[in-house]
mmCIF file of C-alpha atoms and ligand atoms in Angstrom:
data_model
loop_
_atom_site.group_PDB
_atom_site.id
_atom_site.type_symbol
_atom_site.label_atom_id
_atom_site.label_comp_id
_atom_site.label_asym_id
_atom_site.label_seq_id
_atom_site.Cartn_x
_atom_site.Cartn_y
_atom_site.Cartn_z
ATOM 1 C CA MET Z 1 -7.837 -4.437 -28.506
ATOM 2 C CA ASN Z 2 -9.165 -1.284 -27.495
ATOM 3 C CA LYS Z 3 -8.533 2.135 -28.634
ATOM 4 C CA CYS Z 4 -8.381 5.369 -26.989
ATOM 5 C CA HIS Z 5 -6.749 8.646 -26.900
ATOM 6 C CA ALA Z 6 -3.474 9.716 -26.904
ATOM 7 C CA ILE Z 7 -0.488 12.099 -27.437
ATOM 8 C CA THR Z 8 2.548 11.410 -30.114
ATOM 9 C CA VAL Z 9 4.922 12.933 -31.833
ATOM 10 C CA SER Z 10 4.242 13.309 -35.701
ATOM 11 C CA SER Z 11 6.650 14.223 -38.608
ATOM 12 C CA ASP Z 12 7.317 17.745 -38.461
ATOM 13 C CA GLY Z 13 8.523 17.107 -34.264
ATOM 14 C CA SER Z 14 4.996 18.284 -32.943
ATOM 15 C CA LEU Z 15 2.756 17.069 -30.462
ATOM 16 C CA CYS Z 16 -0.609 15.566 -32.722
ATOM 17 C CA LEU Z 17 -3.949 13.885 -30.628
ATOM 18 C CA VAL Z 18 -4.521 10.301 -32.165
ATOM 19 C CA ARG Z 19 -6.528 7.017 -31.321
ATOM 20 C CA HIS Z 20 -4.017 4.730 -29.646
ATOM 21 C CA SER Z 21 -4.494 1.288 -29.317
ATOM 22 C CA ILE Z 22 -3.969 -0.695 -25.678
ATOM 23 C CA SER Z 23 -4.239 -4.390 -25.079
ATOM 24 C CA ALA Z 24 -4.816 -6.129 -22.103
ATOM 25 C CA PRO Z 25 -2.283 -5.966 -18.924
ATOM 26 C CA GLY Z 26 0.122 -8.843 -19.353
ATOM 27 C CA GLU Z 27 0.452 -10.560 -16.333
ATOM 28 C CA ASN Z 28 2.291 -8.338 -14.233
ATOM 29 C CA GLU Z 29 0.227 -5.350 -15.670
ATOM 30 C CA VAL Z 30 -2.658 -2.798 -14.594
ATOM 31 C CA LEU Z 31 -4.639 -1.363 -16.872
ATOM 32 C CA ILE Z 32 -5.391 2.695 -15.603
ATOM 33 C CA ARG Z 33 -8.088 4.415 -16.705
ATOM 34 C CA VAL Z 34 -5.951 7.826 -16.276
ATOM 35 C CA TYR Z 35 -7.320 11.611 -14.595
ATOM 36 C CA ALA Z 36 -4.092 12.998 -15.179
ATOM 37 C CA ALA Z 37 0.096 13.175 -16.820
ATOM 38 C CA GLY Z 38 2.766 14.983 -15.413
ATOM 39 C CA VAL Z 39 5.109 16.464 -17.784
ATOM 40 C CA ASN Z 40 8.586 16.046 -17.731
ATOM 41 C CA ARG Z 41 11.582 17.573 -19.118
ATOM 42 C CA GLY Z 42 12.479 14.067 -20.250
ATOM 43 C CA ASP Z 43 9.364 13.969 -23.196
ATOM 44 C CA ILE Z 44 10.639 17.009 -23.663
ATOM 45 C CA LYS Z 45 14.137 15.115 -24.762
ATOM 46 C CA GLN Z 46 11.948 12.519 -26.404
ATOM 47 C CA LYS Z 47 10.488 14.672 -28.642
ATOM 48 C CA TYR Z 48 13.057 16.394 -29.756
ATOM 49 C CA GLY Z 49 14.799 13.121 -30.332
ATOM 50 C CA ASP Z 50 17.315 13.724 -27.896
ATOM 51 C CA TYR Z 51 17.044 11.270 -24.760
ATOM 52 C CA PRO Z 52 20.069 9.147 -24.118
ATOM 53 C CA SER Z 53 19.215 5.490 -25.547
ATOM 54 C CA LEU Z 54 15.524 5.233 -24.934
ATOM 55 C CA PRO Z 55 14.955 1.918 -24.451
ATOM 56 C CA GLU Z 56 13.432 0.088 -26.764
ATOM 57 C CA SER Z 57 10.094 -0.604 -24.582
ATOM 58 C CA ALA Z 58 9.655 3.258 -24.576
ATOM 59 C CA SER Z 59 5.899 3.589 -25.999
ATOM 60 C CA ALA Z 60 6.013 6.537 -28.850
ATOM 61 C CA VAL Z 61 3.312 7.338 -27.000
ATOM 62 C CA LEU Z 62 5.508 9.811 -24.310
ATOM 63 C CA GLY Z 63 4.817 9.855 -20.887
ATOM 64 C CA LEU Z 64 5.894 9.171 -17.693
ATOM 65 C CA GLU Z 65 3.820 9.664 -14.914
ATOM 66 C CA VAL Z 66 0.112 9.059 -14.687
ATOM 67 C CA SER Z 67 -2.333 8.903 -12.114
ATOM 68 C CA GLY Z 68 -5.631 7.383 -12.425
ATOM 69 C CA VAL Z 69 -7.703 4.315 -11.423
ATOM 70 C CA ILE Z 70 -7.441 0.999 -12.271
ATOM 71 C CA GLU Z 71 -9.294 -1.224 -14.202
ATOM 72 C CA GLU Z 72 -7.979 -3.828 -15.310
ATOM 73 C CA VAL Z 73 -5.424 -6.077 -13.773
ATOM 74 C CA GLY Z 74 -3.379 -8.966 -14.955
ATOM 75 C CA SER Z 75 -3.608 -12.280 -14.346
ATOM 76 C CA HIS Z 76 -1.348 -12.564 -11.432
ATOM 77 C CA VAL Z 77 -1.654 -9.258 -9.945
ATOM 78 C CA SER Z 78 -2.701 -9.386 -6.825
ATOM 79 C CA GLN Z 79 -2.010 -5.685 -4.508
ATOM 80 C CA TRP Z 80 -4.844 -4.135 -6.311
ATOM 81 C CA GLN Z 81 -8.117 -4.159 -8.089
ATOM 82 C CA ARG Z 82 -10.836 -3.004 -10.225
ATOM 83 C CA GLY Z 83 -10.965 0.462 -8.860
ATOM 84 C CA ASP Z 84 -8.136 1.870 -7.191
ATOM 85 C CA ARG Z 85 -6.888 5.331 -6.965
ATOM 86 C CA VAL Z 86 -3.708 4.445 -7.860
ATOM 87 C CA CYS Z 87 -0.997 6.745 -9.233
ATOM 88 C CA ALA Z 88 2.166 5.506 -11.073
ATOM 89 C CA LEU Z 89 6.233 5.456 -12.567
ATOM 90 C CA LEU Z 90 5.660 4.347 -16.570
ATOM 91 C CA MET Z 91 8.110 3.465 -19.272
ATOM 92 C CA GLY Z 92 5.956 6.368 -20.906
ATOM 93 C CA GLY Z 93 2.395 6.287 -22.378
ATOM 94 C CA GLY Z 94 0.630 8.972 -20.254
ATOM 95 C CA TYR Z 95 -0.351 11.211 -22.539
ATOM 96 C CA ALA Z 96 -3.420 9.206 -23.250
ATOM 97 C CA GLU Z 97 -6.772 8.387 -21.743
ATOM 98 C CA TYR Z 98 -5.681 4.799 -21.167
ATOM 99 C CA CYS Z 99 -1.601 3.475 -20.260
ATOM 100 C CA LEU Z 100 -0.066 -0.207 -18.648
ATOM 101 C CA ALA Z 101 2.045 0.023 -15.573
ATOM 102 C CA GLN Z 102 3.331 -2.440 -13.988
ATOM 103 C CA ALA Z 103 1.748 -2.827 -10.802
ATOM 104 C CA THR Z 104 4.820 -2.923 -8.930
ATOM 105 C CA HIS Z 105 5.076 0.543 -10.458
ATOM 106 C CA CYS Z 106 1.533 2.095 -8.149
ATOM 107 C CA LEU Z 107 1.401 3.379 -4.754
ATOM 108 C CA PRO Z 108 -1.757 4.606 -4.037
ATOM 109 C CA ILE Z 109 -2.661 8.434 -3.988
ATOM 110 C CA PRO Z 110 -1.736 9.558 -0.943
ATOM 111 C CA GLU Z 111 -4.555 10.233 1.122
ATOM 112 C CA GLY Z 112 -5.782 13.851 1.460
ATOM 113 C CA PHE Z 113 -4.498 14.022 -1.899
ATOM 114 C CA GLY Z 114 -6.378 14.585 -6.241
ATOM 115 C CA PHE Z 115 -4.971 13.056 -9.338
ATOM 116 C CA ILE Z 116 -4.227 16.769 -10.075
ATOM 117 C CA GLU Z 117 -1.398 17.209 -6.966
ATOM 118 C CA ALA Z 118 -0.420 12.970 -7.465
ATOM 119 C CA ALA Z 119 -0.222 12.946 -10.471
ATOM 120 C CA GLY Z 120 4.229 14.726 -10.251
ATOM 121 C CA LEU Z 121 4.818 12.259 -8.038
ATOM 122 C CA PRO Z 122 6.171 9.559 -9.517
ATOM 123 C CA GLU Z 123 8.645 10.425 -11.531
ATOM 124 C CA THR Z 124 10.836 13.524 -9.947
ATOM 125 C CA PHE Z 125 10.258 11.817 -6.689
ATOM 126 C CA SER Z 126 10.975 8.665 -7.861
ATOM 127 C CA THR Z 127 14.655 10.988 -9.098
ATOM 128 C CA VAL Z 128 15.807 13.147 -5.478
ATOM 129 C CA TRP Z 129 15.107 8.945 -4.011
ATOM 130 C CA GLN Z 130 17.491 7.446 -6.342
ATOM 131 C CA THR Z 131 20.230 9.830 -6.869
ATOM 132 C CA LEU Z 132 20.084 11.970 -3.597
ATOM 133 C CA ILE Z 133 19.419 9.155 -0.543
ATOM 134 C CA LEU Z 134 20.123 5.905 -2.984
ATOM 135 C CA GLN Z 135 23.477 7.294 -4.653
ATOM 136 C CA ALA Z 136 24.932 10.035 -2.997
ATOM 137 C CA ARG Z 137 24.435 8.961 0.201
ATOM 138 C CA LEU Z 138 22.531 12.125 1.766
ATOM 139 C CA ARG Z 139 23.350 12.526 4.917
ATOM 140 C CA ARG Z 140 21.021 14.476 8.116
ATOM 141 C CA GLY Z 141 23.387 17.816 8.879
ATOM 142 C CA GLU Z 142 24.802 17.467 5.845
ATOM 143 C CA SER Z 143 24.643 19.989 3.102
ATOM 144 C CA LEU Z 144 23.516 20.282 -0.451
ATOM 145 C CA LEU Z 145 24.400 22.300 -3.325
ATOM 146 C CA LEU Z 146 20.623 22.383 -6.395
ATOM 147 C CA HIS Z 147 21.080 22.814 -9.879
ATOM 148 C CA GLY Z 148 17.444 23.501 -11.165
ATOM 149 C CA GLY Z 149 16.022 25.054 -7.828
ATOM 150 C CA ALA Z 150 13.004 25.933 -9.106
ATOM 151 C CA SER Z 151 13.204 22.511 -12.030
ATOM 152 C CA GLY Z 152 10.015 19.024 -10.386
ATOM 153 C CA ILE Z 153 13.470 17.700 -9.671
ATOM 154 C CA GLY Z 154 14.605 20.863 -7.682
ATOM 155 C CA VAL Z 155 11.240 21.517 -5.486
ATOM 156 C CA ALA Z 156 10.997 18.118 -4.430
ATOM 157 C CA ALA Z 157 15.066 18.151 -4.135
ATOM 158 C CA ILE Z 158 15.118 20.692 -1.627
ATOM 159 C CA GLN Z 159 11.721 19.066 0.854
ATOM 160 C CA ILE Z 160 12.515 15.672 0.498
ATOM 161 C CA ALA Z 161 16.571 17.190 1.730
ATOM 162 C CA SER Z 162 16.048 20.458 3.887
ATOM 163 C CA ARG Z 163 12.994 17.971 5.501
ATOM 164 C CA MET Z 164 15.478 15.452 7.108
ATOM 165 C CA GLY Z 165 18.056 17.791 8.216
ATOM 166 C CA VAL Z 166 19.416 19.019 5.697
ATOM 167 C CA THR Z 167 21.060 22.361 4.816
ATOM 168 C CA VAL Z 168 19.787 23.619 0.598
ATOM 169 C CA LEU Z 169 22.104 25.982 -1.686
ATOM 170 C CA ALA Z 170 20.343 26.019 -4.799
ATOM 171 C CA SER Z 171 20.313 27.707 -8.283
ATOM 172 C CA ALA Z 172 17.340 29.642 -10.513
ATOM 173 C CA GLY Z 173 17.299 32.242 -13.211
ATOM 174 C CA SER Z 174 15.140 34.840 -11.461
ATOM 175 C CA GLU Z 175 14.720 36.341 -8.626
ATOM 176 C CA ARG Z 176 10.876 34.589 -8.105
ATOM 177 C CA LYS Z 177 12.537 31.813 -8.693
ATOM 178 C CA CYS Z 178 14.853 31.776 -5.889
ATOM 179 C CA ARG Z 179 12.149 33.226 -3.963
ATOM 180 C CA ALA Z 180 9.915 29.721 -4.284
ATOM 181 C CA CYS Z 181 13.223 27.709 -3.824
ATOM 182 C CA ILE Z 182 13.975 29.241 -0.101
ATOM 183 C CA ASP Z 183 9.495 29.406 0.874
ATOM 184 C CA LEU Z 184 9.786 25.559 -0.618
ATOM 185 C CA GLY Z 185 13.151 25.375 2.672
ATOM 186 C CA ALA Z 186 16.169 26.268 1.039
ATOM 187 C CA ARG Z 187 18.879 28.156 3.543
ATOM 188 C CA HIS Z 188 19.650 30.114 0.418
ATOM 189 C CA ALA Z 189 19.106 30.787 -3.107
ATOM 190 C CA ILE Z 190 21.370 31.932 -6.071
ATOM 191 C CA ASN Z 191 20.413 33.575 -8.372
ATOM 192 C CA TYR Z 192 23.256 32.270 -11.626
ATOM 193 C CA ARG Z 193 22.059 34.768 -14.066
ATOM 194 C CA GLN Z 194 23.490 37.935 -11.112
ATOM 195 C CA ASP Z 195 25.754 36.056 -9.783
ATOM 196 C CA ASP Z 196 28.627 33.254 -9.353
ATOM 197 C CA PHE Z 197 28.004 30.491 -7.323
ATOM 198 C CA GLU Z 198 30.815 29.090 -6.451
ATOM 199 C CA SER Z 199 32.370 32.573 -4.462
ATOM 200 C CA ILE Z 200 28.999 32.357 -3.305
ATOM 201 C CA VAL Z 201 29.325 28.565 -2.064
ATOM 202 C CA MET Z 202 32.692 29.053 -0.926
ATOM 203 C CA GLU Z 203 31.679 32.367 1.404
ATOM 204 C CA LEU Z 204 28.174 30.784 2.754
ATOM 205 C CA THR Z 205 30.029 27.402 4.129
ATOM 206 C CA ASN Z 206 33.518 29.637 5.215
ATOM 207 C CA GLY Z 207 35.594 27.564 2.425
ATOM 208 C CA LYS Z 208 35.091 24.104 3.324
ATOM 209 C CA GLY Z 209 31.937 23.403 0.012
ATOM 210 C CA VAL Z 210 29.049 21.292 0.272
ATOM 211 C CA ASP Z 211 28.951 17.660 0.941
ATOM 212 C CA VAL Z 212 26.733 16.997 -2.063
ATOM 213 C CA VAL Z 213 26.232 18.689 -6.065
ATOM 214 C CA LEU Z 214 22.990 17.691 -8.048
ATOM 215 C CA ASP Z 215 23.458 19.073 -11.684
ATOM 216 C CA MET Z 216 21.607 18.998 -14.730
ATOM 217 C CA VAL Z 217 23.159 21.622 -16.254
ATOM 218 C CA GLY Z 218 27.314 19.982 -16.869
ATOM 219 C CA ALA Z 219 29.995 21.084 -19.197
ATOM 220 C CA PRO Z 220 29.525 24.888 -18.457
ATOM 221 C CA TYR Z 221 29.964 23.936 -14.147
ATOM 222 C CA ALA Z 222 31.183 20.753 -14.207
ATOM 223 C CA ARG Z 223 34.775 22.170 -13.101
ATOM 224 C CA LYS Z 224 33.537 24.888 -10.308
ATOM 225 C CA ASN Z 225 31.462 22.121 -9.227
ATOM 226 C CA VAL Z 226 34.141 20.452 -7.923
ATOM 227 C CA ASN Z 227 35.399 23.301 -6.860
ATOM 228 C CA VAL Z 228 32.735 24.259 -4.316
ATOM 229 C CA MET Z 229 33.623 19.815 -2.734
ATOM 230 C CA ALA Z 230 34.512 19.217 0.818
ATOM 231 C CA ASP Z 231 36.693 16.509 1.312
ATOM 232 C CA GLN Z 232 34.317 12.986 0.386
ATOM 233 C CA ALA Z 233 31.795 14.901 -0.921
ATOM 234 C CA ARG Z 234 29.062 13.594 -4.201
ATOM 235 C CA LEU Z 235 28.444 14.957 -7.414
ATOM 236 C CA VAL Z 236 25.128 13.308 -8.848
ATOM 237 C CA TYR Z 237 24.211 13.867 -12.038
ATOM 238 C CA VAL Z 238 20.906 13.879 -13.575
ATOM 239 C CA ALA Z 239 21.576 15.893 -16.539
ATOM 240 C CA GLY Z 240 23.145 17.542 -18.261
ATOM 241 C CA ASP Z 241 21.744 20.079 -20.534
ATOM 242 C CA SER Z 242 24.264 22.364 -21.977
ATOM 243 C CA GLY Z 243 27.020 19.707 -23.058
ATOM 244 C CA GLY Z 244 27.828 16.292 -21.792
ATOM 245 C CA THR Z 245 31.495 16.133 -22.032
ATOM 246 C CA VAL Z 246 32.422 17.834 -18.826
ATOM 247 C CA ASP Z 247 36.195 18.953 -17.422
ATOM 248 C CA PHE Z 248 38.638 19.035 -14.191
ATOM 249 C CA ASN Z 249 41.157 17.914 -12.893
ATOM 250 C CA VAL Z 250 41.636 14.311 -11.747
ATOM 251 C CA ARG Z 251 43.801 15.794 -9.065
ATOM 252 C CA ASP Z 252 40.906 17.249 -6.853
ATOM 253 C CA ILE Z 253 38.649 13.866 -6.840
ATOM 254 C CA MET Z 254 42.022 12.588 -5.548
ATOM 255 C CA LEU Z 255 42.879 15.127 -3.012
ATOM 256 C CA ARG Z 256 39.512 15.476 -1.254
ATOM 257 C CA ARG Z 257 38.466 12.068 -2.604
ATOM 258 C CA LEU Z 258 35.392 12.875 -4.263
ATOM 259 C CA THR Z 259 33.068 10.450 -6.016
ATOM 260 C CA ILE Z 260 31.773 11.012 -9.259
ATOM 261 C CA THR Z 261 28.112 9.124 -10.358
ATOM 262 C CA GLY Z 262 24.685 9.796 -11.298
ATOM 263 C CA SER Z 263 21.842 7.899 -13.144
ATOM 264 C CA THR Z 264 18.345 7.373 -15.439
ATOM 265 C CA LEU Z 265 16.099 6.475 -14.016
ATOM 266 C CA ARG Z 266 14.157 4.765 -16.933
ATOM 267 C CA HIS Z 267 17.157 2.651 -17.118
ATOM 268 C CA ARG Z 268 17.140 1.044 -14.105
ATOM 269 C CA SER Z 269 15.195 -2.493 -14.192
ATOM 270 C CA ILE Z 270 11.938 -3.117 -12.788
ATOM 271 C CA SER Z 271 12.553 -4.579 -9.474
ATOM 272 C CA GLU Z 272 14.865 -1.437 -9.243
ATOM 273 C CA LYS Z 273 12.611 0.512 -9.927
ATOM 274 C CA ARG Z 274 10.034 -1.361 -6.978
ATOM 275 C CA GLU Z 275 12.461 -0.741 -4.542
ATOM 276 C CA ILE Z 276 12.949 3.164 -4.690
ATOM 277 C CA LEU Z 277 8.526 2.916 -5.352
ATOM 278 C CA ARG Z 278 9.013 0.539 -2.323
ATOM 279 C CA GLU Z 279 11.275 3.750 0.126
ATOM 280 C CA LEU Z 280 9.524 6.708 -1.246
ATOM 281 C CA GLN Z 281 5.951 4.823 -0.370
ATOM 282 C CA ASN Z 282 8.027 4.690 3.424
ATOM 283 C CA ALA Z 283 9.226 7.718 3.659
ATOM 284 C CA ILE Z 284 8.105 10.413 1.625
ATOM 285 C CA TRP Z 285 4.366 9.333 1.167
ATOM 286 C CA PRO Z 286 3.797 9.635 5.216
ATOM 287 C CA GLN Z 287 5.340 13.655 4.206
ATOM 288 C CA LEU Z 288 3.616 13.993 1.933
ATOM 289 C CA GLU Z 289 -0.229 12.912 3.793
ATOM 290 C CA SER Z 290 1.113 14.926 7.039
ATOM 291 C CA GLY Z 291 1.184 18.313 4.805
ATOM 292 C CA SER Z 292 5.030 18.749 5.356
ATOM 293 C CA ILE Z 293 6.309 17.654 1.497
ATOM 294 C CA LYS Z 294 3.552 20.176 -0.701
ATOM 295 C CA PRO Z 295 3.079 19.297 -4.121
ATOM 296 C CA VAL Z 296 4.200 22.051 -6.202
ATOM 297 C CA ILE Z 297 1.817 22.339 -9.522
ATOM 298 C CA ASP Z 298 2.413 25.656 -11.457
ATOM 299 C CA LYS Z 299 -0.218 24.950 -14.087
ATOM 300 C CA VAL Z 300 -2.421 22.576 -15.679
ATOM 301 C CA PHE Z 301 -3.489 21.793 -19.262
ATOM 302 C CA SER Z 302 -5.339 19.546 -20.623
ATOM 303 C CA LEU Z 303 -4.703 16.561 -22.369
ATOM 304 C CA GLU Z 304 -5.555 18.033 -26.484
ATOM 305 C CA GLN Z 305 -2.756 21.499 -24.526
ATOM 306 C CA ALA Z 306 0.140 19.190 -24.524
ATOM 307 C CA GLN Z 307 1.318 21.015 -27.042
ATOM 308 C CA GLN Z 308 0.433 24.374 -25.262
ATOM 309 C CA ALA Z 309 2.481 22.041 -22.371
ATOM 310 C CA HIS Z 310 5.901 21.604 -23.926
ATOM 311 C CA ASP Z 311 5.943 25.031 -25.074
ATOM 312 C CA TYR Z 312 5.657 26.723 -21.690
ATOM 313 C CA LEU Z 313 7.833 24.588 -19.670
ATOM 314 C CA GLU Z 314 10.009 25.110 -23.118
ATOM 315 C CA GLN Z 315 9.942 28.788 -21.781
ATOM 316 C CA GLY Z 316 11.470 27.619 -18.724
ATOM 317 C CA LYS Z 317 8.066 29.542 -16.607
ATOM 318 C CA ALA Z 318 7.425 26.574 -14.587
ATOM 319 C CA ILE Z 319 7.929 26.573 -10.695
ATOM 320 C CA GLY Z 320 7.429 23.111 -9.717
ATOM 321 C CA LYS Z 321 5.109 20.681 -11.907
ATOM 322 C CA VAL Z 322 2.761 21.278 -14.947
ATOM 323 C CA VAL Z 323 0.263 18.479 -15.883
ATOM 324 C CA LEU Z 324 -1.662 17.034 -18.300
ATOM 325 C CA GLY Z 325 -5.829 16.862 -16.663
ATOM 326 C CA VAL Z 326 -7.435 14.060 -18.993
ATOM 327 C CA ARG Z 327 -11.043 14.172 -17.128
HETATM 328 N N1 NAP B 1 18.249 10.701 -14.960
HETATM 329 C C1 NAP B 1 17.691 11.205 -14.219
HETATM 330 O O1 NAP B 1 16.766 10.104 -13.704
HETATM 331 C C2 NAP B 1 16.374 12.106 -14.604
HETATM 332 C C3 NAP B 1 15.016 12.025 -14.210
HETATM 333 C C4 NAP B 1 13.848 13.224 -14.728
HETATM 334 C C5 NAP B 1 14.572 14.130 -15.304
HETATM 335 N N2 NAP B 1 15.580 14.071 -15.224
HETATM 336 C C6 NAP B 1 16.485 15.630 -15.940
HETATM 337 O O2 NAP B 1 16.136 16.519 -14.268
HETATM 338 C C7 NAP B 1 16.207 17.596 -14.766
HETATM 339 C C8 NAP B 1 15.383 18.264 -14.414
HETATM 340 O O3 NAP B 1 13.776 17.844 -15.600
HETATM 341 P P1 NAP B 1 12.651 18.303 -14.702
HETATM 342 O O4 NAP B 1 11.514 17.273 -15.528
HETATM 343 O O5 NAP B 1 11.933 18.817 -13.245
HETATM 344 O O6 NAP B 1 12.883 20.289 -15.461
HETATM 345 P P2 NAP B 1 11.875 21.348 -15.538
HETATM 346 O O7 NAP B 1 10.445 21.340 -14.976
HETATM 347 O O8 NAP B 1 12.193 21.583 -17.280
HETATM 348 O O9 NAP B 1 12.822 21.971 -15.385
HETATM 349 C C9 NAP B 1 14.145 22.731 -15.769
HETATM 350 C C10 NAP B 1 15.225 22.946 -15.254
HETATM 351 O O10 NAP B 1 16.920 24.019 -15.786
HETATM 352 C C11 NAP B 1 16.863 24.844 -15.096
HETATM 353 N N3 NAP B 1 17.947 24.920 -15.105
HETATM 354 C C12 NAP B 1 18.777 25.473 -17.232
HETATM 355 N N4 NAP B 1 19.623 25.765 -16.624
HETATM 356 C C13 NAP B 1 19.999 25.763 -15.737
HETATM 357 C C14 NAP B 1 21.021 26.463 -14.797
HETATM 358 N N5 NAP B 1 22.698 26.939 -15.788
HETATM 359 N N6 NAP B 1 21.565 26.239 -13.166
HETATM 360 C C15 NAP B 1 19.899 26.231 -12.718
HETATM 361 N N7 NAP B 1 18.987 25.504 -13.088
HETATM 362 C C16 NAP B 1 19.122 25.247 -14.342
HETATM 363 C C17 NAP B 1 15.722 26.087 -15.397
HETATM 364 O O11 NAP B 1 15.202 26.422 -14.892
HETATM 365 P P3 NAP B 1 16.357 28.325 -14.518
HETATM 366 O O12 NAP B 1 17.163 28.606 -15.716
HETATM 367 O O13 NAP B 1 15.278 29.149 -14.877
HETATM 368 O O14 NAP B 1 16.193 27.984 -13.563
HETATM 369 C C18 NAP B 1 14.462 24.875 -15.222
HETATM 370 O O15 NAP B 1 13.281 25.299 -14.121
HETATM 371 C C19 NAP B 1 16.017 17.695 -16.724
HETATM 372 O O16 NAP B 1 17.692 17.689 -17.168
HETATM 373 C C20 NAP B 1 15.698 16.178 -17.116
HETATM 374 O O17 NAP B 1 15.642 15.762 -18.456
HETATM 375 C C21 NAP B 1 16.209 13.230 -15.061
#
């Protein structure tokens, strides 16, 4: 058992740098020498004890995604070898100099990408893929209303959807964020602090509504989300940050045959995550390598500055991803 530096949550809720034990990889795992770690809203929720049913296998060390170099492989791992450059989706443990990952939850770093750009890909792109493509079955020619357009999730979703020929309407909390949504490919961005998204969406769609809504706001948006859904539209939740108990009339669901769904990536099985990542590698990695889809990195902090990185994200300043540069 070796030790390395890692970030955990101290009893007063602040982040602290500790010496952390790291074991040898299990038979289907790899040990990664971490170069960069993505910071996600889920890490902040975990810090505050506000993560919905944190899985027992989750590490006390924060961090759901990393990029780095494989240091050691488990006895059943044949697809990777020491020295391979990878990015990986984790159950936790990413804010550290070394971490363990399932071998099937690693992907090669896209050609031409550095560690910083690659670190922010696995969690957000997997979440967008599983919700928009696998659950909401978003298709070319459809329309999407995306709340949180400038979030880590939002900047990936705008690009994935618009590149596949979907008309994207995004909501965000400032003019600067709205401009970023348009630059990334949204047809229209709504500053929700100034305008009512329901009336704008209905006007932009000539009263028809949108085919898919992706939401992380929850209760305050529930009725309006249902009101802007076209016949047979799908509403998919990735969070309910402003309230999880929602209220709408089932008659609307029945009359327009609406589907309401959602998921949390961290609770999906090892094989489901492997399948999501495999689809991402086939469908999205070529677009990242051609430059059609770009990583959006707002700011980089060091591992020791993890607390500042969280403060920055919590202040709502970021457009896209915040990343920890670990070495
Ligand atoms: N279910 C899953 O598997 C899964 C996986 C990853 C993330 N998530 C969730 O997805 C959300 C985004 O995650 P992230 O890491 O990308 O977060 P992030 O980068 O920290 O962004 C959060 C965003 O929410 C926006 N927001 C807050 N209230 C809003 C509102 N009323 N209308 C529109 N936007 C609003 C904020 O920007 P402005 O308000 O300034 O626009 C901010 O851009 C979080 O709730 C996270 O927990 C879920």
